[in-house]
Short mmCIF file of C-alpha atoms in Angstrom, two decimals:
data_model
loop_
_atom_site.label_atom_id
_atom_site.label_comp_id
_atom_site.label_asym_id
_atom_site.label_seq_id
_atom_site.Cartn_x
_atom_site.Cartn_y
_atom_site.Cartn_z
CA UNK U 1 0.00 -14.15 0.91
CA UNK U 2 1.07 -10.31 0.07
CA UNK U 3 0.12 -6.83 -1.35
CA UNK U 4 0.96 -6.31 -5.07
CA UNK U 5 3.56 -3.96 -5.12
CA UNK U 6 7.95 -2.71 -6.17
CA UNK U 7 9.55 -0.14 -7.15
CA UNK U 8 8.74 2.33 -8.28
CA UNK U 9 10.14 2.95 -12.57
CA UNK U 10 11.28 6.45 -14.18
CA UNK U 11 8.46 6.37 -15.16
CA UNK U 12 5.23 6.18 -12.99
CA UNK U 13 3.56 9.46 -13.26
CA UNK U 14 -0.18 9.35 -11.93
CA UNK U 15 -2.98 12.62 -12.03
CA UNK U 16 -5.99 12.90 -9.78
CA UNK U 17 -5.57 9.69 -8.45
CA UNK U 18 -4.70 11.13 -5.07
CA UNK U 19 -6.62 13.99 -2.86
CA UNK U 20 -4.37 16.90 -1.32
CA UNK U 21 -4.52 16.23 2.25
CA UNK U 22 -2.57 12.22 1.17
CA UNK U 23 -0.57 14.00 -1.71
CA UNK U 24 0.52 15.97 1.41
CA UNK U 25 1.47 13.29 4.01
CA UNK U 26 3.20 11.04 1.07
CA UNK U 27 5.74 13.65 1.15
CA UNK U 28 6.70 13.65 4.95
CA UNK U 29 9.32 12.19 6.54
CA UNK U 30 11.29 11.39 3.46
CA UNK U 31 14.94 11.34 2.77
CA UNK U 32 16.56 14.04 -0.02
CA UNK U 33 15.80 12.34 -4.15
CA UNK U 34 12.39 9.60 -2.54
CA UNK U 35 9.42 9.45 -5.41
CA UNK U 36 7.06 12.38 -5.53
CA UNK U 37 3.56 11.60 -4.71
CA UNK U 38 2.59 11.50 -8.17
CA UNK U 39 4.40 8.90 -9.12
CA UNK U 40 4.47 6.68 -6.06
CA UNK U 41 0.55 6.71 -7.64
CA UNK U 42 2.23 5.68 -11.13
CA UNK U 43 4.28 2.96 -9.07
CA UNK U 44 0.67 2.19 -7.87
CA UNK U 45 -1.15 1.82 -10.47
CA UNK U 46 1.42 -0.13 -13.07
CA UNK U 47 2.30 -2.46 -10.16
CA UNK U 48 -1.24 -3.27 -10.46
CA UNK U 49 -1.53 -4.11 -13.04
CA UNK U 50 0.96 -5.84 -14.14
CA UNK U 51 0.89 -8.25 -11.08
CA UNK U 52 -2.89 -8.52 -11.04
CA UNK U 53 -4.31 -8.35 -14.69
CA UNK U 54 -6.62 -5.08 -12.50
CA UNK U 55 -7.42 -1.69 -13.99
CA UNK U 56 -8.16 1.20 -11.45
CA UNK U 57 -10.25 3.78 -13.62
CA UNK U 58 -9.02 6.52 -13.98
CA UNK U 59 -10.40 8.92 -11.40
CA UNK U 60 -10.34 6.37 -9.14
CA UNK U 61 -9.06 7.98 -5.72
CA UNK U 62 -6.59 6.89 -3.59
CA UNK U 63 -6.31 6.39 0.17
CA UNK U 64 -2.98 6.32 1.60
CA UNK U 65 -3.36 4.44 4.56
CA UNK U 66 0.30 3.43 5.97
CA UNK U 67 3.99 3.85 5.36
CA UNK U 68 6.81 1.34 7.35
CA UNK U 69 10.11 1.02 6.30
CA UNK U 70 12.05 -2.34 7.30
CA UNK U 71 14.34 -3.09 10.38
CA UNK U 72 18.04 -2.80 9.33
CA UNK U 73 19.10 -6.37 9.40
CA UNK U 74 16.47 -7.59 7.12
CA UNK U 75 17.51 -9.46 3.48
CA UNK U 76 15.69 -6.94 2.33
CA UNK U 77 15.08 -3.17 2.42
CA UNK U 78 11.46 -1.26 1.89
CA UNK U 79 10.82 1.65 2.57
CA UNK U 80 6.37 1.21 1.50
CA UNK U 81 3.49 2.78 1.37
CA UNK U 82 0.46 1.09 1.78
CA UNK U 83 -2.50 2.51 -0.16
CA UNK U 84 -6.83 1.31 -0.86
CA UNK U 85 -8.53 1.27 -3.68
CA UNK U 86 -12.52 0.87 -3.85
CA UNK U 87 -12.55 -2.38 -5.43
CA UNK U 88 -15.66 -0.65 -7.18
CA UNK U 89 -13.65 1.35 -9.00
CA UNK U 90 -11.75 -1.27 -11.33
CA UNK U 91 -12.89 -1.27 -15.04
CA UNK U 92 -14.04 -4.34 -16.09
CA UNK U 93 -14.38 -8.02 -14.13
CA UNK U 94 -13.15 -7.57 -10.73
CA UNK U 95 -13.13 -11.49 -10.92
CA UNK U 96 -10.80 -11.44 -14.36
CA UNK U 97 -7.01 -12.47 -13.38
CA UNK U 98 -5.83 -12.74 -16.73
CA UNK U 99 -3.78 -10.05 -17.97
CA UNK U 100 -1.55 -10.99 -14.52
CA UNK U 101 1.98 -11.42 -14.92
CA UNK U 102 2.80 -14.75 -13.70
CA UNK U 103 4.73 -12.80 -11.06
CA UNK U 104 1.96 -13.69 -8.35
CA UNK U 105 -0.12 -17.24 -8.10
CA UNK U 106 -3.90 -18.49 -7.33
CA UNK U 107 -4.68 -15.18 -7.71
CA UNK U 108 -8.29 -14.23 -5.93
CA UNK U 109 -10.11 -12.46 -4.00
CA UNK U 110 -11.04 -12.72 0.02
CA UNK U 111 -12.18 -11.14 2.93
CA UNK U 112 -11.00 -8.75 5.44
CA UNK U 113 -11.78 -11.12 8.47
CA UNK U 114 -10.33 -14.70 6.37
CA UNK U 115 -7.03 -12.65 5.78
CA UNK U 116 -6.96 -11.74 9.08
CA UNK U 117 -6.96 -15.12 9.91
CA UNK U 118 -4.04 -16.31 8.83
CA UNK U 119 -0.46 -16.52 9.72
CA UNK U 120 0.30 -13.75 7.82
CA UNK U 121 4.04 -11.59 8.52
CA UNK U 122 3.52 -8.91 11.46
CA UNK U 123 3.50 -5.59 9.67
CA UNK U 124 0.98 -7.01 7.42
CA UNK U 125 -1.21 -8.00 10.03
CA UNK U 126 -0.75 -3.95 11.06
CA UNK U 127 -2.15 -2.73 7.79
CA UNK U 128 -5.61 -4.97 7.60
CA UNK U 129 -6.32 -3.81 11.38
CA UNK U 130 -5.73 -0.57 10.12
CA UNK U 131 -7.85 -0.66 6.90
CA UNK U 132 -10.81 -2.72 8.76
CA UNK U 133 -10.75 -0.04 11.22
CA UNK U 134 -10.98 2.49 8.35
CA UNK U 135 -14.00 0.29 7.33
CA UNK U 136 -15.34 0.39 10.54
CA UNK U 137 -15.75 4.19 10.28
CA UNK U 138 -13.37 4.54 13.41
CA UNK U 139 -11.15 7.56 11.93
CA UNK U 140 -7.24 7.66 10.83
CA UNK U 141 -5.83 10.98 12.96
CA UNK U 142 -2.60 10.70 10.55
CA UNK U 143 -1.19 7.51 8.24
CA UNK U 144 0.40 5.36 10.63
CA UNK U 145 4.22 5.30 10.09
CA UNK U 146 6.59 2.53 11.78
CA UNK U 147 10.06 3.95 11.34
CA UNK U 148 13.21 1.26 11.35
CA UNK U 149 15.45 3.44 9.10
CA UNK U 150 17.03 4.56 12.37
CA UNK U 151 19.26 3.19 15.34
CA UNK U 152 15.68 3.11 17.59
CA UNK U 153 12.36 2.40 15.73
CA UNK U 154 9.97 4.93 15.45
CA UNK U 155 5.99 4.86 15.67
CA UNK U 156 4.05 8.12 15.10
CA UNK U 157 1.64 9.12 12.86
CA UNK U 158 1.83 11.51 9.21
CA UNK U 159 -0.83 14.62 9.77
#
């Protein structure tokens, strides 16, 4: 079980999917040359469509939920941003994955409780716990950021 996602492509751009607070938080603690918030949102929309065949409506808001940079020594390093969107904003049939590429297999929806019961990587468990807290109505005092870019792992909140 994985989140759909991938690298930002040069043509990725999205307008209207990010609230100003999310765009501002996406720009925090980024190195020079990091993708712009609009490019990240465009990547979300493109990767979702490619990997699942699902398309969010043109005004469907994305919520910047979590950021994590994988630790040094990992086979592949990622500076990942996680987003949340309302599935009710999917255009067409949310259970129709026929337009998906073959990058992912066995596409299907599962409930949050069922997902959290799976044997998942630690960071996935942490992101799903953040989703559960938001859905339970708990405020998010900034976006959690696990930063493993330097010699000492750092946890901060992007506010």
